[in-house]
Coordinates of C-alpha atoms in Angstrom, one line a residue:
M925 CA 15.0 -23.2 -0.6
Q926 CA 11.3 -23.6 0.0
S927 CA 10.8 -26.0 2.9
A928 CA 9.4 -29.3 1.9
S929 CA 7.1 -29.2 4.9
V930 CA 5.4 -26.0 3.6
P931 CA 4.2 -26.5 0.1
P932 CA 3.8 -23.4 -2.1
D933 CA 0.5 -21.7 -2.1
R934 CA -0.8 -22.1 -5.7
D935 CA -3.2 -19.1 -5.4
A936 CA -0.4 -16.8 -4.2
V937 CA 1.3 -14.5 -6.7
V938 CA 3.9 -13.5 -4.1
E939 CA 5.0 -15.8 -1.3
T940 CA 7.9 -15.4 1.1
R941 CA 9.0 -17.7 4.0
G942 CA 11.3 -16.4 6.7
L943 CA 12.6 -13.7 4.3
T944 CA 15.4 -11.8 6.0
K945 CA 17.9 -9.2 5.0
R946 CA 20.8 -8.1 7.2
Y947 CA 23.2 -5.5 5.9
R948 CA 26.9 -5.1 6.7
G949 CA 27.4 -3.9 10.2
G950 CA 24.5 -6.0 11.5
Q951 CA 21.6 -3.8 10.6
L952 CA 18.6 -6.0 10.3
A953 CA 16.3 -4.5 7.5
V954 CA 13.8 -7.3 7.1
D955 CA 13.3 -9.9 9.8
G956 CA 11.7 -13.3 9.0
L957 CA 9.0 -12.1 6.7
D958 CA 6.1 -14.6 5.9
L959 CA 4.1 -12.8 3.2
T960 CA 1.3 -14.1 1.0
V961 CA -0.3 -12.0 -1.8
P962 CA -3.4 -13.6 -3.3
R963 CA -3.8 -13.7 -7.1
G964 CA -6.2 -11.0 -8.3
S965 CA -5.8 -8.8 -5.1
V966 CA -4.9 -5.2 -4.8
F967 CA -2.4 -5.7 -2.0
G968 CA -1.3 -2.8 0.1
F969 CA 2.1 -3.1 1.7
L970 CA 1.9 -0.6 4.5
G971 CA 4.4 0.9 6.9
P972 CA 6.2 4.0 7.8
N973 CA 9.3 5.1 5.9
G974 CA 12.2 2.9 7.0
S975 CA 10.1 -0.1 7.9
G976 CA 11.6 -2.4 5.3
K977 CA 9.1 -2.2 2.5
T978 CA 11.5 -1.1 -0.3
T979 CA 14.1 -3.7 0.8
T980 CA 11.5 -6.4 0.7
I981 CA 10.4 -5.4 -2.8
R982 CA 14.0 -5.4 -4.1
M983 CA 14.4 -8.9 -2.7
L984 CA 11.1 -10.1 -4.4
L985 CA 12.3 -8.8 -7.7
G986 CA 15.8 -10.3 -7.4
L987 CA 17.5 -6.9 -7.3
I988 CA 19.3 -7.8 -4.0
E989 CA 19.9 -11.2 -2.4
P990 CA 18.2 -12.1 0.9
S991 CA 20.3 -13.1 3.9
G992 CA 17.9 -15.9 4.5
G993 CA 14.5 -17.3 3.7
S994 CA 12.8 -17.8 0.3
V995 CA 10.7 -16.0 -2.3
R996 CA 8.3 -17.3 -4.9
L997 CA 7.0 -15.0 -7.5
L998 CA 4.2 -16.1 -9.8
G999 CA 4.8 -19.5 -8.4
E1000 CA 8.4 -19.7 -9.3
P1001 CA 11.4 -19.6 -6.9
M1002 CA 13.4 -16.4 -7.1
P1003 CA 16.0 -15.3 -8.1
G1004 CA 16.8 -18.5 -10.0
T1005 CA 13.9 -18.2 -12.4
A1006 CA 14.1 -14.3 -12.8
R1007 CA 14.6 -14.5 -16.6
R1008 CA 11.4 -16.4 -17.0
V1009 CA 9.3 -14.7 -14.3
L1010 CA 10.2 -11.0 -14.6
P1011 CA 8.8 -10.4 -18.1
R1012 CA 5.4 -11.1 -16.6
V1013 CA 5.9 -8.5 -13.9
G1014 CA 5.8 -4.7 -14.2
A1015 CA 7.5 -2.5 -11.5
L1016 CA 8.0 1.1 -10.5
I1017 CA 10.5 1.3 -7.6
E1018 CA 12.0 4.3 -5.9
G1019 CA 11.0 6.5 -8.8
P1020 CA 11.6 6.0 -12.6
A1021 CA 15.1 6.2 -14.1
L1022 CA 14.5 8.4 -17.1
Y1023 CA 16.6 9.9 -20.0
G1024 CA 16.1 13.6 -19.4
F1025 CA 17.2 14.6 -22.8
L1026 CA 14.7 12.3 -24.5
S1027 CA 11.0 13.0 -24.8
G1028 CA 8.5 11.0 -22.8
R1029 CA 7.5 8.9 -25.9
D1030 CA 11.2 8.2 -26.8
N1031 CA 11.9 7.1 -23.2
L1032 CA 9.1 4.5 -23.5
V1033 CA 10.5 3.5 -27.0
R1034 CA 13.9 2.8 -25.3
F1035 CA 12.4 0.8 -22.5
D1036 CA 10.2 -1.3 -24.9
A1037 CA 13.4 -1.9 -27.2
A1038 CA 15.2 -3.3 -24.2
D1039 CA 12.5 -6.0 -23.7
P1040 CA 13.6 -9.0 -25.6
T1041 CA 9.9 -10.3 -25.7
A1042 CA 8.6 -7.1 -27.2
D1043 CA 7.6 -7.2 -31.0
P1044 CA 9.2 -4.1 -32.6
R1045 CA 6.5 -4.1 -35.2
T1046 CA 3.8 -3.2 -32.6
R1047 CA 6.1 -0.9 -30.5
A1048 CA 4.4 2.4 -31.5
S1049 CA 0.9 1.2 -30.6
R1050 CA 2.1 -0.1 -27.3
V1051 CA 3.8 3.1 -26.4
G1052 CA 0.8 5.2 -27.4
R1053 CA -1.6 3.0 -25.3
A1054 CA 0.7 3.3 -22.3
L1055 CA 0.9 7.1 -22.5
E1056 CA -2.9 7.3 -22.9
R1057 CA -3.5 5.2 -20.0
V1058 CA -1.5 7.4 -17.6
G1059 CA -2.7 10.7 -19.1
L1060 CA 0.5 11.8 -20.8
T1061 CA -0.4 11.8 -24.4
A1062 CA -0.4 15.6 -24.6
A1063 CA 3.1 15.8 -23.0
A1064 CA 4.6 12.9 -24.9
G1065 CA 6.8 15.1 -27.1
K1066 CA 8.3 17.1 -24.2
K1067 CA 11.7 16.2 -22.8
A1068 CA 11.6 14.2 -19.7
K1069 CA 13.8 16.7 -17.8
T1070 CA 11.0 19.3 -18.1
Y1071 CA 8.5 16.9 -16.5
S1072 CA 7.2 17.6 -13.0
L1073 CA 7.8 14.9 -10.4
G1074 CA 4.3 13.7 -10.7
M1075 CA 4.6 13.5 -14.5
K1076 CA 7.8 11.4 -14.1
Q1077 CA 5.9 9.0 -11.8
R1078 CA 3.3 8.6 -14.5
L1079 CA 5.9 8.0 -17.2
G1080 CA 7.5 5.4 -14.9
L1081 CA 4.2 3.7 -14.5
A1082 CA 3.6 3.8 -18.3
A1083 CA 6.9 2.0 -18.7
A1084 CA 5.6 -0.7 -16.4
L1085 CA 2.5 -1.0 -18.5
L1086 CA 4.0 -1.5 -22.0
Q1087 CA 3.3 -5.1 -21.8
P1088 CA 0.4 -7.0 -20.2
R1089 CA 1.5 -7.9 -16.7
E1090 CA 0.3 -10.7 -14.3
L1091 CA 1.8 -8.7 -11.4
L1092 CA 2.4 -5.0 -11.0
V1093 CA 4.7 -3.9 -8.2
L1094 CA 4.5 -0.2 -7.2
D1095 CA 6.6 1.5 -4.6
E1096 CA 5.0 4.7 -3.4
P1097 CA 3.3 5.4 -6.8
T1098 CA 1.6 8.6 -5.8
N1099 CA 4.8 10.3 -4.6
G1100 CA 4.9 13.9 -6.0
L1101 CA 1.3 13.8 -7.3
D1102 CA -1.4 16.4 -6.5
P1103 CA -4.7 15.3 -5.2
Q1104 CA -6.2 14.9 -8.6
G1105 CA -3.2 12.9 -9.8
M1106 CA -3.5 10.7 -6.8
R1107 CA -7.1 10.0 -7.7
E1108 CA -6.2 9.1 -11.2
I1109 CA -3.5 6.6 -10.2
R1110 CA -6.0 5.0 -7.8
A1111 CA -8.5 4.7 -10.5
L1112 CA -5.9 3.2 -12.8
V1113 CA -4.9 0.6 -10.2
R1114 CA -8.6 -0.4 -9.9
E1115 CA -8.9 -0.7 -13.7
L1116 CA -5.7 -3.0 -13.8
A1117 CA -7.2 -5.2 -11.0
D1118 CA -10.5 -5.4 -12.8
D1119 CA -8.5 -6.6 -16.0
G1120 CA -7.0 -9.4 -13.9
T1121 CA -3.6 -7.9 -12.8
T1122 CA -2.5 -8.4 -9.3
V1123 CA -1.3 -5.1 -7.9
F1124 CA 1.3 -5.0 -5.1
L1125 CA 1.3 -1.4 -3.8
S1126 CA 3.7 -0.2 -1.2
S1127 CA 2.9 3.0 0.6
H1128 CA 3.1 4.9 3.9
L1129 CA -0.2 6.5 3.3
L1130 CA -3.0 4.7 5.2
D1131 CA -5.7 6.6 3.4
E1132 CA -4.3 5.5 0.0
I1133 CA -4.2 1.8 1.1
E1134 CA -7.7 1.9 2.6
Q1135 CA -9.2 3.5 -0.5
V1136 CA -7.9 1.1 -3.2
C1137 CA -6.7 -2.2 -1.6
T1138 CA -8.6 -5.4 -1.1
H1139 CA -5.8 -6.9 1.1
A1140 CA -3.0 -5.3 3.1
A1141 CA 0.1 -6.2 5.3
V1142 CA 1.5 -3.9 8.0
M1143 CA 5.3 -3.7 8.5
A1144 CA 7.2 -1.9 11.2
R1145 CA 10.9 -2.0 12.0
G1146 CA 11.5 -4.8 9.6
R1147 CA 8.8 -7.1 10.9
L1148 CA 5.4 -8.2 9.5
L1149 CA 2.8 -7.3 12.2
T1150 CA -0.4 -8.5 10.4
Q1151 CA -1.8 -9.3 7.0
G1152 CA -5.1 -10.2 5.4
P1153 CA -8.3 -8.7 3.8
V1154 CA -8.6 -5.0 4.6
A1155 CA -12.2 -5.4 5.9
E1156 CA -11.0 -8.2 8.3
L1157 CA -8.0 -6.2 9.5
A1158 CA -10.2 -3.2 10.3
A1159 CA -12.8 -5.4 12.0
E1160 CA -10.2 -6.8 14.4
A1161 CA -9.6 -3.3 15.7
R1162 CA -12.1 -1.8 18.1
G1163 CA -13.7 1.4 16.9
R1164 CA -13.7 4.6 18.9
L1165 CA -16.6 5.9 20.9
A1166 CA -17.9 9.2 19.4
V1167 CA -20.2 11.7 21.1
A1168 CA -21.4 14.9 19.4
T1169 CA -22.3 17.5 22.0
P1170 CA -21.9 21.1 22.8
D1171 CA -21.1 20.2 26.4
T1172 CA -17.7 18.7 25.7
A1173 CA -16.2 19.4 29.0
E1174 CA -18.9 17.7 31.0
A1175 CA -18.9 14.8 28.5
V1176 CA -15.3 14.2 29.0
R1177 CA -15.7 14.2 32.8
V1178 CA -18.6 11.6 32.7
L1179 CA -16.7 9.4 30.1
K1180 CA -13.6 9.4 32.3
E1181 CA -15.7 8.2 35.2
W1182 CA -16.9 5.3 33.1
G1183 CA -13.4 4.3 32.2
V1184 CA -13.1 5.7 28.7
T1185 CA -9.6 6.5 27.8
G1186 CA -7.7 8.4 25.1
L1187 CA -10.3 11.1 25.1
T1188 CA -10.0 13.9 22.4
V1189 CA -12.1 16.9 21.8
T1190 CA -12.6 18.4 18.2
D1191 CA -15.1 21.2 18.1
D1192 CA -18.4 19.7 19.4
R1193 CA -17.1 16.1 19.2
V1194 CA -15.6 13.9 21.8
T1195 CA -14.0 10.5 21.0
G1196 CA -12.3 7.9 23.2
E1197 CA -11.6 4.2 23.7
L1198 CA -13.9 2.0 25.7
P1199 CA -12.3 -0.1 28.3
T1200 CA -11.2 -3.6 27.0
V1201 CA -12.1 -5.3 30.4
D1202 CA -15.8 -5.2 31.4
P1203 CA -16.8 -2.3 29.0
P1204 CA -20.0 -0.4 29.8
D1205 CA -23.2 -1.0 27.9
P1206 CA -23.5 1.8 25.4
S1207 CA -27.1 2.5 26.5
D1208 CA -26.0 3.0 30.1
L1209 CA -23.2 5.3 29.1
N1210 CA -25.6 7.3 27.0
A1211 CA -28.0 7.5 29.8
A1212 CA -25.2 8.7 32.2
L1213 CA -24.4 11.5 29.8
V1214 CA -27.9 12.7 29.5
G1215 CA -28.4 12.3 33.3
S1216 CA -25.6 14.7 33.9
G1217 CA -27.1 17.3 31.6
V1218 CA -25.0 16.6 28.6
R1219 CA -26.9 17.5 25.4
V1220 CA -26.1 14.4 23.3
R1221 CA -26.8 15.2 19.6
A1222 CA -25.1 11.8 18.3
F1223 CA -23.7 8.8 20.0
G1224 CA -22.1 5.7 18.6
T1225 CA -19.0 3.8 17.7
E1226 CA -17.0 4.7 14.7
R1227 CA -15.9 1.9 12.3
A1228 CA -12.2 1.1 12.8
S1229 CA -9.8 2.2 10.2
L1230 CA -6.4 0.9 9.1
E1231 CA -5.0 3.8 11.2
D1232 CA -6.7 2.3 14.3
V1233 CA -5.2 -1.1 13.3
F1234 CA -1.6 0.3 13.0
V1235 CA -1.8 2.3 16.3
A1236 CA -3.3 -0.7 18.1
L1237 CA -0.4 -2.9 16.9
T1238 CA 2.5 -0.5 17.3
G1239 CA 1.4 2.4 19.5
E1240 CA 2.7 4.7 16.7
G1241 CA 1.1 6.7 14.0
F1242 CA 2.3 8.1 10.6
D1243 CA 1.0 9.9 7.6
V1244 CA -2.8 9.3 7.0
A1245 CA -3.3 11.2 3.8
G1246 CA 0.2 12.6 3.1

Protein backbone atom coordinates (compact mmCIF):
# COMPACT_ATOMS: atom_id res chain seq x y z
CA MET A 1 0.00 0.00 0.00
CA GLN A 2 1.05 3.61 -0.61
CA SER A 3 2.27 5.07 2.66
CA ALA A 4 -0.07 7.68 4.10
CA SER A 5 2.94 9.84 4.90
CA VAL A 6 3.94 9.99 1.22
CA PRO A 7 1.00 11.26 -0.88
CA PRO A 8 0.97 10.26 -4.55
CA ASP A 9 2.53 12.67 -7.04
CA ARG A 10 -0.39 13.90 -9.18
CA ASP A 11 1.98 14.87 -12.03
CA ALA A 12 3.57 11.41 -12.15
CA VAL A 13 2.46 8.85 -14.74
CA VAL A 14 4.58 6.14 -13.08
CA GLU A 15 5.44 6.18 -9.38
CA THR A 16 7.01 3.46 -7.27
CA ARG A 17 7.90 3.43 -3.59
CA GLY A 18 10.28 0.84 -2.18
CA LEU A 19 9.53 -1.49 -5.11
CA THR A 20 11.33 -4.80 -4.58
CA LYS A 21 11.45 -8.16 -6.32
CA ARG A 22 13.18 -11.15 -4.79
CA TYR A 23 13.02 -14.44 -6.67
CA ARG A 24 13.05 -17.92 -5.18
CA GLY A 25 16.53 -18.78 -4.05
CA GLY A 26 17.05 -15.28 -2.66
CA GLN A 27 18.09 -13.47 -5.84
CA LEU A 28 17.29 -9.77 -5.41
CA ALA A 29 16.40 -8.47 -8.89
CA VAL A 30 15.02 -5.05 -7.86
CA ASP A 31 15.94 -3.46 -4.54
CA GLY A 32 13.82 -0.68 -2.99
CA LEU A 33 13.09 1.28 -6.17
CA ASP A 34 11.69 4.83 -5.80
CA LEU A 35 10.91 5.94 -9.35
CA THR A 36 8.95 8.98 -10.59
CA VAL A 37 8.10 9.45 -14.27
CA PRO A 38 6.69 12.94 -15.00
CA ARG A 39 3.65 13.27 -17.25
CA GLY A 40 4.57 14.30 -20.79
CA SER A 41 8.18 13.17 -20.54
CA VAL A 42 10.21 10.80 -22.68
CA PHE A 43 11.74 8.88 -19.80
CA GLY A 44 14.83 6.78 -20.40
CA PHE A 45 15.25 3.79 -18.10
CA LEU A 46 18.94 3.10 -18.43
CA GLY A 47 21.15 0.26 -17.30
CA PRO A 48 23.23 -2.66 -18.53
CA ASN A 49 21.58 -5.96 -19.35
CA GLY A 50 20.68 -7.73 -16.10
CA SER A 51 20.31 -4.53 -14.07
CA GLY A 52 16.62 -5.12 -13.27
CA LYS A 53 14.98 -2.99 -15.96
CA THR A 54 12.69 -5.62 -17.48
CA THR A 55 11.72 -7.02 -14.06
CA THR A 56 10.73 -3.49 -13.03
CA ILE A 57 8.62 -3.02 -16.17
CA ARG A 58 6.84 -6.32 -15.62
CA MET A 59 5.95 -5.22 -12.08
CA LEU A 60 4.74 -1.82 -13.33
CA LEU A 61 2.31 -3.51 -15.71
CA GLY A 62 1.11 -6.12 -13.23
CA LEU A 63 2.69 -9.04 -15.11
CA ILE A 64 4.53 -10.20 -11.99
CA GLU A 65 3.89 -9.36 -8.35
CA PRO A 66 6.45 -7.38 -6.35
CA SER A 67 7.91 -8.82 -3.17
CA GLY A 68 7.49 -5.43 -1.52
CA GLY A 69 6.72 -1.77 -2.11
CA SER A 70 4.02 -0.13 -4.22
CA VAL A 71 3.30 0.90 -7.80
CA ARG A 72 1.01 3.64 -9.11
CA LEU A 73 0.31 3.80 -12.84
CA LEU A 74 -1.56 6.81 -14.26
CA GLY A 75 -2.33 7.73 -10.65
CA GLU A 76 -3.92 4.36 -9.82
CA PRO A 77 -2.53 1.64 -7.51
CA MET A 78 -1.39 -1.47 -9.34
CA PRO A 79 -2.15 -4.29 -9.86
CA GLY A 80 -5.58 -3.79 -8.25
CA THR A 81 -6.79 -1.34 -10.91
CA ALA A 82 -5.17 -3.07 -13.90
CA ARG A 83 -8.41 -3.59 -15.82
CA ARG A 84 -9.16 0.12 -15.67
CA VAL A 85 -5.60 1.38 -16.21
CA LEU A 86 -4.00 -0.93 -18.78
CA PRO A 87 -6.32 -0.01 -21.71
CA ARG A 88 -4.72 3.46 -21.46
CA VAL A 89 -1.21 1.96 -21.68
CA GLY A 90 0.60 0.58 -24.73
CA ALA A 91 3.57 -1.74 -24.21
CA LEU A 92 6.27 -3.62 -26.12
CA ILE A 93 8.20 -5.89 -23.75
CA GLU A 94 10.92 -8.43 -24.56
CA GLY A 95 9.93 -8.47 -28.23
CA PRO A 96 6.46 -8.95 -29.75
CA ALA A 97 4.54 -12.24 -29.59
CA LEU A 98 3.33 -12.73 -33.17
CA TYR A 99 1.40 -15.34 -35.11
CA GLY A 100 3.96 -16.32 -37.76
CA PHE A 101 1.38 -17.85 -40.10
CA LEU A 102 -0.64 -14.61 -40.24
CA SER A 103 0.22 -11.50 -42.18
CA GLY A 104 1.34 -8.37 -40.38
CA ARG A 105 -2.05 -6.79 -40.98
CA ASP A 106 -3.94 -9.86 -39.70
CA ASN A 107 -1.78 -9.94 -36.58
CA LEU A 108 -2.89 -6.41 -35.79
CA VAL A 109 -6.52 -7.32 -36.50
CA ARG A 110 -6.21 -10.14 -33.93
CA PHE A 111 -4.63 -7.83 -31.35
CA ASP A 112 -7.32 -5.19 -31.90
CA ALA A 113 -10.13 -7.76 -31.68
CA ALA A 114 -8.79 -8.87 -28.27
CA ASP A 115 -9.26 -5.33 -26.91
CA PRO A 116 -12.75 -5.11 -25.36
CA THR A 117 -12.68 -1.30 -25.70
CA ALA A 118 -11.98 -1.36 -29.46
CA ASP A 119 -14.86 -0.55 -31.83
CA PRO A 120 -14.90 -3.26 -34.55
CA ARG A 121 -16.46 -0.81 -37.01
CA THR A 122 -13.27 1.28 -37.10
CA ARG A 123 -10.82 -1.62 -36.82
CA ALA A 124 -9.57 -1.50 -40.40
CA SER A 125 -8.74 2.19 -40.23
CA ARG A 126 -6.93 1.79 -36.88
CA VAL A 127 -4.83 -1.08 -38.23
CA GLY A 128 -4.00 0.88 -41.37
CA ARG A 129 -2.90 3.94 -39.39
CA ALA A 130 -0.73 1.85 -37.06
CA LEU A 131 0.99 0.11 -40.00
CA GLU A 132 1.63 3.44 -41.71
CA ARG A 133 3.03 4.98 -38.55
CA VAL A 134 5.74 2.31 -38.20
CA GLY A 135 6.50 2.09 -41.93
CA LEU A 136 5.07 -1.38 -42.59
CA THR A 137 2.25 -0.60 -45.02
CA ALA A 138 4.11 -2.15 -47.97
CA ALA A 139 4.81 -5.36 -46.00
CA ALA A 140 1.39 -5.61 -44.37
CA GLY A 141 0.33 -8.59 -46.51
CA LYS A 142 3.44 -10.68 -45.87
CA LYS A 143 3.42 -13.42 -43.24
CA ALA A 144 5.01 -12.38 -39.98
CA LYS A 145 7.35 -15.39 -40.02
CA THR A 146 9.08 -13.85 -43.06
CA TYR A 147 9.71 -10.55 -41.22
CA SER A 148 13.19 -9.58 -40.13
CA LEU A 149 13.77 -8.99 -36.41
CA GLY A 150 13.56 -5.25 -36.99
CA MET A 151 10.24 -5.59 -38.87
CA LYS A 152 8.86 -7.71 -36.02
CA GLN A 153 9.84 -4.96 -33.58
CA ARG A 154 7.98 -2.44 -35.73
CA LEU A 155 4.90 -4.66 -35.86
CA GLY A 156 4.94 -5.02 -32.08
CA LEU A 157 5.15 -1.26 -31.78
CA ALA A 158 2.23 -0.91 -34.18
CA ALA A 159 0.19 -3.21 -31.92
CA ALA A 160 0.92 -0.91 -28.98
CA LEU A 161 -0.29 2.07 -31.03
CA LEU A 162 -3.64 0.69 -32.20
CA GLN A 163 -5.39 2.89 -29.65
CA PRO A 164 -4.43 6.36 -28.35
CA ARG A 165 -2.32 5.81 -25.22
CA GLU A 166 -1.55 8.04 -22.29
CA LEU A 167 1.57 5.98 -21.56
CA LEU A 168 3.72 3.91 -23.91
CA VAL A 169 6.19 1.47 -22.31
CA LEU A 170 8.97 0.27 -24.62
CA ASP A 171 11.57 -2.31 -23.56
CA GLU A 172 14.64 -2.09 -25.85
CA PRO A 173 12.51 -0.90 -28.82
CA THR A 174 15.41 -0.63 -31.30
CA ASN A 175 16.69 -4.20 -30.81
CA GLY A 176 17.43 -5.72 -34.21
CA LEU A 177 17.02 -2.47 -36.14
CA ASP A 178 19.60 -1.09 -38.56
CA PRO A 179 20.78 2.52 -38.03
CA GLN A 180 18.05 3.91 -40.31
CA GLY A 181 15.39 1.92 -38.46
CA MET A 182 16.72 3.18 -35.14
CA ARG A 183 16.45 6.77 -36.35
CA GLU A 184 12.87 6.17 -37.49
CA ILE A 185 11.84 4.74 -34.11
CA ARG A 186 13.46 7.70 -32.33
CA ALA A 187 11.55 10.10 -34.59
CA LEU A 188 8.32 8.21 -33.85
CA VAL A 189 8.94 8.43 -30.10
CA ARG A 190 9.38 12.20 -30.41
CA GLU A 191 6.15 12.46 -32.43
CA LEU A 192 4.25 10.52 -29.78
CA ALA A 193 5.62 12.76 -27.05
CA ASP A 194 4.64 15.85 -29.05
CA ASP A 195 1.11 14.41 -29.24
CA GLY A 196 0.99 14.22 -25.43
CA THR A 197 1.90 10.57 -24.84
CA THR A 198 4.33 9.88 -22.00
CA VAL A 199 6.97 7.43 -23.25
CA PHE A 200 8.86 5.15 -20.86
CA LEU A 201 11.80 3.76 -22.81
CA SER A 202 14.08 1.09 -21.38
CA SER A 203 17.48 0.70 -23.03
CA HIS A 204 21.08 -0.32 -22.46
CA LEU A 205 22.19 2.14 -25.19
CA LEU A 206 23.38 5.41 -23.67
CA ASP A 207 23.42 7.15 -27.04
CA GLU A 208 19.78 6.22 -27.65
CA ILE A 209 18.66 7.66 -24.31
CA GLU A 210 20.66 10.85 -24.72
CA GLN A 211 19.27 11.56 -28.20
CA VAL A 212 15.57 11.13 -27.51
CA CYS A 213 14.83 11.40 -23.77
CA THR A 214 13.93 14.42 -21.64
CA HIS A 215 14.38 12.54 -18.34
CA ALA A 216 16.29 9.44 -17.33
CA ALA A 217 16.99 7.04 -14.50
CA VAL A 218 20.11 4.91 -14.13
CA MET A 219 19.85 1.34 -12.76
CA ALA A 220 22.65 -1.05 -11.84
CA ARG A 221 22.48 -4.39 -10.04
CA GLY A 222 18.82 -3.89 -9.14
CA ARG A 223 19.21 -0.48 -7.54
CA LEU A 224 18.33 3.01 -8.72
CA LEU A 225 21.46 5.17 -8.83
CA THR A 226 20.02 8.48 -9.99
CA GLN A 227 17.09 10.03 -11.87
CA GLY A 228 16.07 13.43 -13.20
CA PRO A 229 16.11 15.61 -16.34
CA VAL A 230 18.81 14.44 -18.76
CA ALA A 231 20.40 17.91 -18.91
CA GLU A 232 20.65 18.07 -15.11
CA LEU A 233 22.11 14.56 -14.84
CA ALA A 234 24.81 15.43 -17.34
CA ALA A 235 25.50 18.75 -15.61
CA GLU A 236 26.19 16.89 -12.35
CA ALA A 237 29.05 14.97 -13.96
CA ARG A 238 32.31 16.76 -14.61
CA GLY A 239 33.33 16.99 -18.25
CA ARG A 240 36.70 15.69 -19.44
CA LEU A 241 39.61 17.94 -20.31
CA ALA A 242 40.45 17.70 -24.03
CA VAL A 243 43.63 18.89 -25.72
CA ALA A 244 44.20 18.73 -29.48
CA THR A 245 47.92 18.59 -30.27
CA PRO A 246 50.41 16.70 -32.46
CA ASP A 247 52.69 16.46 -29.41
CA THR A 248 50.61 13.95 -27.48
CA ALA A 249 53.43 12.29 -25.53
CA GLU A 250 54.71 15.57 -24.12
CA ALA A 251 51.17 16.73 -23.41
CA VAL A 252 50.50 13.55 -21.39
CA ARG A 253 53.71 14.13 -19.38
CA VAL A 254 52.76 17.73 -18.53
CA LEU A 255 49.14 16.90 -17.70
CA LYS A 256 50.25 14.11 -15.34
CA GLU A 257 52.48 16.57 -13.50
CA TRP A 258 49.43 18.80 -12.98
CA GLY A 259 47.38 15.95 -11.50
CA VAL A 260 45.24 15.09 -14.53
CA THR A 261 44.22 11.39 -14.39
CA GLY A 262 42.61 8.85 -16.70
CA LEU A 263 44.59 10.16 -19.66
CA THR A 264 43.79 8.68 -23.06
CA VAL A 265 45.31 9.43 -26.47
CA THR A 266 43.33 9.12 -29.70
CA ASP A 267 45.19 10.28 -32.81
CA ASP A 268 46.12 13.93 -32.11
CA ARG A 269 43.87 14.28 -29.07
CA VAL A 270 44.49 13.83 -25.35
CA THR A 271 41.67 13.65 -22.79
CA GLY A 272 41.70 13.26 -19.02
CA GLU A 273 40.01 14.00 -15.70
CA LEU A 274 40.93 17.13 -13.76
CA PRO A 275 41.60 16.54 -10.05
CA THR A 276 38.53 17.00 -7.84
CA VAL A 277 40.52 18.58 -5.02
CA ASP A 278 42.14 21.94 -5.82
CA PRO A 279 41.91 21.62 -9.62
CA PRO A 280 44.34 23.79 -11.59
CA ASP A 281 43.12 26.89 -13.39
CA PRO A 282 42.64 25.95 -17.06
CA SER A 283 44.61 28.99 -18.21
CA ASP A 284 47.59 27.93 -16.08
CA LEU A 285 47.36 24.40 -17.45
CA ASN A 286 47.27 25.69 -21.02
CA ALA A 287 50.26 27.97 -20.32
CA ALA A 288 52.20 25.01 -18.89
CA LEU A 289 51.58 22.97 -22.02
CA VAL A 290 52.70 25.81 -24.31
CA GLY A 291 55.71 26.52 -22.08
CA SER A 292 56.84 22.91 -22.49
CA GLY A 293 56.74 23.20 -26.26
CA VAL A 294 53.38 21.49 -26.77
CA ARG A 295 51.63 22.85 -29.86
CA VAL A 296 48.09 23.32 -28.57
CA ARG A 297 45.54 23.48 -31.39
CA ALA A 298 42.46 23.27 -29.15
CA PHE A 299 41.95 23.23 -25.40
CA GLY A 300 38.81 22.94 -23.32
CA THR A 301 36.40 20.84 -21.28
CA GLU A 302 33.95 18.57 -23.06
CA ARG A 303 30.31 18.58 -21.98
CA ALA A 304 29.59 15.59 -19.77
CA SER A 305 27.46 12.84 -21.32
CA LEU A 306 25.22 10.18 -19.81
CA GLU A 307 28.13 7.81 -20.26
CA ASP A 308 30.20 10.04 -17.97
CA VAL A 309 27.34 10.02 -15.45
CA PHE A 310 27.09 6.24 -15.50
CA VAL A 311 30.84 5.67 -15.22
CA ALA A 312 31.08 8.21 -12.39
CA LEU A 313 28.29 6.44 -10.49
CA THR A 314 29.33 2.85 -11.01
CA GLY A 315 32.90 2.75 -12.29
CA GLU A 316 31.54 0.62 -15.14
CA GLY A 317 30.77 1.17 -18.80
CA PHE A 318 28.50 -0.51 -21.28
CA ASP A 319 27.27 -0.15 -24.85
CA VAL A 320 27.20 3.49 -25.93
CA ALA A 321 25.71 3.11 -29.39
CA GLY A 322 25.09 -0.60 -29.68
